[in-house]
Coordinates of C-alpha atoms in Angstrom, one line a residue:
X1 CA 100.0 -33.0 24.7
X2 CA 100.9 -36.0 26.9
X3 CA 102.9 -38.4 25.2
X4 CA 103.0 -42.3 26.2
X5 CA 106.1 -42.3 28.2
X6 CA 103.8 -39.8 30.2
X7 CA 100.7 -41.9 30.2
X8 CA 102.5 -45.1 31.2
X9 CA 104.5 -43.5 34.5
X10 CA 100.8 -42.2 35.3
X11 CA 99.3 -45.3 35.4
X12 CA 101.7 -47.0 36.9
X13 CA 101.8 -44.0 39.5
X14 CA 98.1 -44.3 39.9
X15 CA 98.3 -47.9 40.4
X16 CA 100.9 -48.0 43.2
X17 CA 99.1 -45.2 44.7
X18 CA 95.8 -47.2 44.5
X19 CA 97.9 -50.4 46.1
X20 CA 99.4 -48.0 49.1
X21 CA 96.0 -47.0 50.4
X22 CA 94.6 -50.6 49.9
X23 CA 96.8 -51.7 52.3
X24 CA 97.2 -49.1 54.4
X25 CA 93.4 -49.2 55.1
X26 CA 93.5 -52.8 55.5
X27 CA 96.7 -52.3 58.1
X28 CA 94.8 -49.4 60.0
X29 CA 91.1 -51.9 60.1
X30 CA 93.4 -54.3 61.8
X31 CA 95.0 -52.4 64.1
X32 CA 91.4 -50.7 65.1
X33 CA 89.4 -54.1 65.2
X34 CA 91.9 -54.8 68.3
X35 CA 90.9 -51.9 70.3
X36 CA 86.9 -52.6 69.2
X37 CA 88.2 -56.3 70.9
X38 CA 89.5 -54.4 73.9
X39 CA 86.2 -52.6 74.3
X40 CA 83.9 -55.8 74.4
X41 CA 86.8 -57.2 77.4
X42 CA 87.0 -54.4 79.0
X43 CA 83.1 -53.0 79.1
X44 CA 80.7 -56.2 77.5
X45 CA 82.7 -59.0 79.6
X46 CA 82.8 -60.9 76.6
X47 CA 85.3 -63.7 76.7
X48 CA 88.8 -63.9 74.5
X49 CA 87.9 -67.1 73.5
X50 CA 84.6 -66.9 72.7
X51 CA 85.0 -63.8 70.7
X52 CA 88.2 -66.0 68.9
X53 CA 85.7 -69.1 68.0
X54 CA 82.8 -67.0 66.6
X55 CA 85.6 -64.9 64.4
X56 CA 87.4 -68.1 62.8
X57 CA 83.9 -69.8 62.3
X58 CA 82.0 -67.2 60.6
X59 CA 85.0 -65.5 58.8
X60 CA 86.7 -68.8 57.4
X61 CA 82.9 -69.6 56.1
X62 CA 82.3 -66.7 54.3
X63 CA 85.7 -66.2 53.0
X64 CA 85.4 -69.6 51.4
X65 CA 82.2 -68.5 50.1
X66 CA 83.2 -65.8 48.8
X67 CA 86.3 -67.8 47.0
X68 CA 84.2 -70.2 45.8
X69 CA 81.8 -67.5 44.1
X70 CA 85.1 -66.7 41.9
X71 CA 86.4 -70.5 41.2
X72 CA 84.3 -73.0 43.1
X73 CA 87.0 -75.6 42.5
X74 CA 90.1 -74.0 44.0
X75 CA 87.9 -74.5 47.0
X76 CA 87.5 -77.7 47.1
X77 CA 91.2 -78.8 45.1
X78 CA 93.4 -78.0 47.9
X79 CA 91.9 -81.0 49.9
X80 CA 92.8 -83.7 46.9
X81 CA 96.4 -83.6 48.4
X82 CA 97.9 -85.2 50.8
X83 CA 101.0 -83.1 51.8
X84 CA 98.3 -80.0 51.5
X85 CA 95.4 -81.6 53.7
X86 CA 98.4 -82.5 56.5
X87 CA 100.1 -78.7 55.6
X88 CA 96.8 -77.3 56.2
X89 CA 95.3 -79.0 59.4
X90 CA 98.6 -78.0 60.7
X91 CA 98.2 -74.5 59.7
X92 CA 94.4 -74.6 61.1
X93 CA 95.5 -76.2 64.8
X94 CA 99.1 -74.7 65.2
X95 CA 99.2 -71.6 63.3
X96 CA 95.8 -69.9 63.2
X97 CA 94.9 -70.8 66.6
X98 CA 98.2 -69.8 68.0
X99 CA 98.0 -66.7 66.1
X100 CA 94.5 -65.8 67.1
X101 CA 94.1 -66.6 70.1
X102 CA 97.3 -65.7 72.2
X103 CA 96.6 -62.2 70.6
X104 CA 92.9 -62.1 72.0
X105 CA 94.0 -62.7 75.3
X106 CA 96.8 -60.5 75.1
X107 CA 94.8 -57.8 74.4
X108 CA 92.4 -58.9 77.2
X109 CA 95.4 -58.8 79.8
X110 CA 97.1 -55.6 78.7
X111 CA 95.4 -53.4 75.8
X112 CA 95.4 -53.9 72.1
X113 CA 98.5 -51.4 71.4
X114 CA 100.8 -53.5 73.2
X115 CA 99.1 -56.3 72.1
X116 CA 100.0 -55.7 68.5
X117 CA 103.2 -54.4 69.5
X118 CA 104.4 -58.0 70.8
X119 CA 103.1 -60.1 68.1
X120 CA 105.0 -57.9 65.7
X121 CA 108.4 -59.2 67.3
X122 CA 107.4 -62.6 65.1
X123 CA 109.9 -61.5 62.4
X124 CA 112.6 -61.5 64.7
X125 CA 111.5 -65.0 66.0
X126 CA 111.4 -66.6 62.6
X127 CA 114.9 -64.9 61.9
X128 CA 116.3 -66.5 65.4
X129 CA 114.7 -70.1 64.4
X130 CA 116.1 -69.9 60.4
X131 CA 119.9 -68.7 61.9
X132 CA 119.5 -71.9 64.0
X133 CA 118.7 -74.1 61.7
X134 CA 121.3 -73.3 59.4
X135 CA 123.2 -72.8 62.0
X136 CA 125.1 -69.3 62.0
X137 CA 124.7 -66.1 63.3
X138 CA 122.7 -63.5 62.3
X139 CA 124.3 -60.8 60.2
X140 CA 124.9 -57.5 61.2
X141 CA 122.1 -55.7 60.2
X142 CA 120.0 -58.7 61.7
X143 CA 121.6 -58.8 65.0
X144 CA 121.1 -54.7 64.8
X145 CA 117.3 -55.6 64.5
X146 CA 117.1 -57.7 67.6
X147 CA 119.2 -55.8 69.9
X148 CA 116.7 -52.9 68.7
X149 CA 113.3 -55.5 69.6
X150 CA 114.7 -56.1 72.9
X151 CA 115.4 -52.4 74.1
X152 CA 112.0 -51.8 72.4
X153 CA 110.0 -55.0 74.9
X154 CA 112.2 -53.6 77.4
X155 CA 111.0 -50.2 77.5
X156 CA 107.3 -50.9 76.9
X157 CA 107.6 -53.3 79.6
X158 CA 109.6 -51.8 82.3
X159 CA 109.6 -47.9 81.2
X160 CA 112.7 -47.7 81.8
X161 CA 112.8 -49.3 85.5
X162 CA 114.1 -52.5 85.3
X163 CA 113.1 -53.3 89.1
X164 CA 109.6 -52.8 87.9
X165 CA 107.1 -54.4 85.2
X166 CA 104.6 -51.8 84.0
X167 CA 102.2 -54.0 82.2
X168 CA 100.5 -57.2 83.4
X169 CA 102.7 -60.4 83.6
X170 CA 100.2 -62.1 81.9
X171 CA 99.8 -59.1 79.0
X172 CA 103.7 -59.9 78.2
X173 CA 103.0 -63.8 78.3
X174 CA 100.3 -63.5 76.3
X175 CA 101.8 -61.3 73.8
X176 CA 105.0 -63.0 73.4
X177 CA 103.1 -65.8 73.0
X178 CA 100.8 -64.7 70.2
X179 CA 104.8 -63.6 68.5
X180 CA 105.5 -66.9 68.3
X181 CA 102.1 -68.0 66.4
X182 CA 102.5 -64.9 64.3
X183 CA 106.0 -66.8 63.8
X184 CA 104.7 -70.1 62.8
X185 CA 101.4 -68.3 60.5
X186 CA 103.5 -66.3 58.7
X187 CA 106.1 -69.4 57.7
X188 CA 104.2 -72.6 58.1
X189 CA 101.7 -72.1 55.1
X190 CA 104.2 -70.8 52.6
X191 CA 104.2 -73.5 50.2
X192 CA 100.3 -73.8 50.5
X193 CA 99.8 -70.2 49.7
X194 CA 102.5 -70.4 46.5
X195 CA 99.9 -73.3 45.1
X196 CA 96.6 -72.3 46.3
X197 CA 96.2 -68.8 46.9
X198 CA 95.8 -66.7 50.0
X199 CA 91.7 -67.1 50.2
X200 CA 91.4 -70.5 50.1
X201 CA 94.2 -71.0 52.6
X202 CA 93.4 -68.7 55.2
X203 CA 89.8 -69.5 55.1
X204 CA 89.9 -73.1 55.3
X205 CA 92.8 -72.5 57.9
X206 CA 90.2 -69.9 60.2
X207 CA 87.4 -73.1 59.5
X208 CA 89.5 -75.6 61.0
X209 CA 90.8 -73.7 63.9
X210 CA 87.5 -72.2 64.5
X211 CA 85.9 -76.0 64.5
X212 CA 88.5 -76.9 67.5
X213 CA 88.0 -73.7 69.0
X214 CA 84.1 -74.8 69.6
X215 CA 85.1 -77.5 71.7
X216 CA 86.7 -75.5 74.6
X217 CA 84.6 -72.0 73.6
X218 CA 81.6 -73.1 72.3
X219 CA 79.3 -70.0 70.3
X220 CA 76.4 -70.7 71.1
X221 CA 77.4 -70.3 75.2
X222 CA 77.7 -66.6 75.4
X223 CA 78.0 -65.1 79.0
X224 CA 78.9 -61.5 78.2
X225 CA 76.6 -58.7 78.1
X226 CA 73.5 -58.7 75.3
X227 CA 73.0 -55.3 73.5
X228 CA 73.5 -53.3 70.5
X229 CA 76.8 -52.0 71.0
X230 CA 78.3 -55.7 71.8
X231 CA 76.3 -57.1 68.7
X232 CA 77.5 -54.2 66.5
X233 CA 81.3 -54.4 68.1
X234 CA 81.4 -58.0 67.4
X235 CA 79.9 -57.5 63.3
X236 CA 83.1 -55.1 63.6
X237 CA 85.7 -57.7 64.3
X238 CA 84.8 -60.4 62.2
X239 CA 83.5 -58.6 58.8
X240 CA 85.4 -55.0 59.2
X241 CA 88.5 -56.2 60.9
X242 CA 89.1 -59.9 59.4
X243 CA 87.2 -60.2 56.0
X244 CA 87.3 -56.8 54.6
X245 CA 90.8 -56.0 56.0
X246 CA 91.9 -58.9 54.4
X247 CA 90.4 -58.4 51.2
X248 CA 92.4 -54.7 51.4
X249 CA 95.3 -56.4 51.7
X250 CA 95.0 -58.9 49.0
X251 CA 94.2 -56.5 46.9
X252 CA 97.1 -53.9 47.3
X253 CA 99.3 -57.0 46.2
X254 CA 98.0 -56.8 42.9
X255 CA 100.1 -53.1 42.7
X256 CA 103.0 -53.3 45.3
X257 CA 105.3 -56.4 45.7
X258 CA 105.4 -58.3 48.9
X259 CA 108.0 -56.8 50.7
X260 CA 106.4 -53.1 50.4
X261 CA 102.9 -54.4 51.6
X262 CA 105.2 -56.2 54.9
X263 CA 106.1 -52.9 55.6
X264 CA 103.4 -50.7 54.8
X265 CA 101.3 -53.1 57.0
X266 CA 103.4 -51.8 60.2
X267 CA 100.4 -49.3 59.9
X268 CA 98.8 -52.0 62.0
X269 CA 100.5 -51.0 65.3
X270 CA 100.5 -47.5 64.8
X271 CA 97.0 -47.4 64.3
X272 CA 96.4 -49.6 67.3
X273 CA 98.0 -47.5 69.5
X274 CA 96.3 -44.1 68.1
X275 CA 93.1 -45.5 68.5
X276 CA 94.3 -46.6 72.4
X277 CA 95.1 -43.6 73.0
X278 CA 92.4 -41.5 71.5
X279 CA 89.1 -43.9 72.3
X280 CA 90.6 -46.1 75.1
X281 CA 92.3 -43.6 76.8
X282 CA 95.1 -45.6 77.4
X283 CA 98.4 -43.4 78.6
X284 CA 101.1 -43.8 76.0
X285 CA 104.2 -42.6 77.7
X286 CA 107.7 -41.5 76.6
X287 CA 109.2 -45.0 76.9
X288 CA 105.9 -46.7 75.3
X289 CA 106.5 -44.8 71.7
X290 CA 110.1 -45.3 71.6
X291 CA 109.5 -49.0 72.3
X292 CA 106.7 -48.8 69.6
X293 CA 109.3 -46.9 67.1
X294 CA 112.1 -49.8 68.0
X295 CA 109.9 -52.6 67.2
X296 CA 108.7 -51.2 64.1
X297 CA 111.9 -50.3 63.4
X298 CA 113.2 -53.6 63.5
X299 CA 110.5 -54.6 61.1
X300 CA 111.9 -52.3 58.5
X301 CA 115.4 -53.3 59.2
X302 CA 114.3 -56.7 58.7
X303 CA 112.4 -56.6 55.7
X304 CA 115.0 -54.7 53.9
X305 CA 117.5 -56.7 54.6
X306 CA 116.0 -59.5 53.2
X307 CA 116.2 -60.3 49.5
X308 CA 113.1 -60.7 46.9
X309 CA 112.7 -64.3 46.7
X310 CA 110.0 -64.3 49.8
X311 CA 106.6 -65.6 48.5
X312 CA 103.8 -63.6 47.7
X313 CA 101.6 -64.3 50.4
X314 CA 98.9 -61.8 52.4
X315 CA 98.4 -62.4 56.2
X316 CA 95.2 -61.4 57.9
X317 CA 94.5 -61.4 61.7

């Protein structure tokens, strides 16, 4: 007979398992919807920019319809303050924008693994920008972490030949780039999301970007190719790869804390350059996946060595 000490560590097993495949599915639809994005460069000559306008647009409006289907008003609140309405246009022009599309165009230049790869050196760029604002060096284990991000750009970058670059100049621009609005996304909001919620946040934040984003990229100019396969690759990257990976992620907060779903989410790259590798037929070399394994590496060393008093906040791409 099971007894309740039993029943208890089952649940809670269950639950944590139930959290590690939310977010590991929402980590691996991320990391997937960037080669889908590669195909419609590469093949439907459909344009970075475009592709980032139509995303923000139609995933910030149905995530804040979907929001407001749960609480209408938390919608609708977060534009009754003032320090939230300047937070959030902010987060809309700087963050979103800078996040979404430098990593677009990244991926247009180069190809979504290395893409991915690049924007994940953000952590190391918000641990550079908070050492210099308080003003001292990193410690130990930090500096360990960017010494490790470097070799790891290096590698990918150069395999090994520093005489040569192996990737597009502008593929490195781009990405580095698209690490430094990963940077300012994954900081900028964080008092926003403590108050309001990730949903509301992100979707107004996708709206607003997605609004600007018309102006230089407008939808309803598309020039790329017309078929099924775009039509269906695009559906792909905006519901599958923004609104249900988000959801996935959201959700697996409710089971693991923060700081497991940061590094459980490192999924994304790995999945990205699987997928490459396998449907892109990109070459991964030698020197490409012990770049990849540096960089993610430095992701782990970084969460870890941080303490438990970062807020609980999702991210989606």
């Amino acid at each position: 007979m099971v007894n309740d000490t039993e029943t208890v560590t089952l649940k809670k097993t269950h639950t944590r398992e139930t959290g590690v495949a939310l977010v590991l599915s929402g980590a691996c639809l991320w990391g997937i919807s960037g080669n889908v994005a590669q195909h419609l460069f590469n093949t439907q000559s459909v344009d970075p920019g475009w592709i980032t306008s139509v995303r923000m647009l139609v995933s910030g409006v149905l995530l804040l319809l979907l929001t407001s289907l749960r609480d209408s008003g938390s919608v609708w609140k977060i534009w009754m303050s003032r320090s939230s309405r300047r937070s959030l246009l902010v987060f809309g022009l700087i963050g979103m924008i800078g996040a979404q599309y430098t990593y677009f165009e990244a991926v247009a230049a180069g190809n979504a693994a290395t893409a991915t790869l690049l924007q994940y050196l953000n952590p190391v760029l918000i641990l550079i920008y908070f050492s210099a604002k308080k003003r001292r060096w990193p410690a130990g284990t930090e500096q360990i972490g960017i010494v490790l991000a470097l070799v790891g750009v290096f590698f990918i970058a150069t395999q090994g030949r520093p005489s040569q670059l192996s990737i597009a100049p502008a593929a490195i621009f781009w990405g580095l780039l698209s690490a430094i609005g990963g940077a300012v996304y994954s900081t900028q909001p964080s008092r926003l999301l403590q108050r309001w919620g990730a949903a509301p946040v992100v979707g107004w934040g996708m709206l607003i970007g997605g609004t600007v984003m018309c102006f230089f990229y407008p939808p309803w100019i598309y020039t790329g190719h017309i078929s099924l396969n775009t039509f269906a690759a695009i559906l792909f990257v905006i519901i599958i790869g923004t609104l249900v990976a988000f959801y996935l992620y959201v959700a697996s907060l409710k089971y693991l804390k923060p700081m497991e779903t940061s590094l459980l989410g490192c999924a994304e790259p790995l999945s990205a350059a699987a997928v490459n590798v396998i449907w892109m037929h990109v070459a991964f070399t030698f020197f490409d996946w012990v770049g990849s394994a540096l960089i993610i590496g430095t992701v782990f060393i970084l969460s870890l060595a941080r303490k438990e008093n970062q807020s609980n906040h999702a991210i989606t791409r």
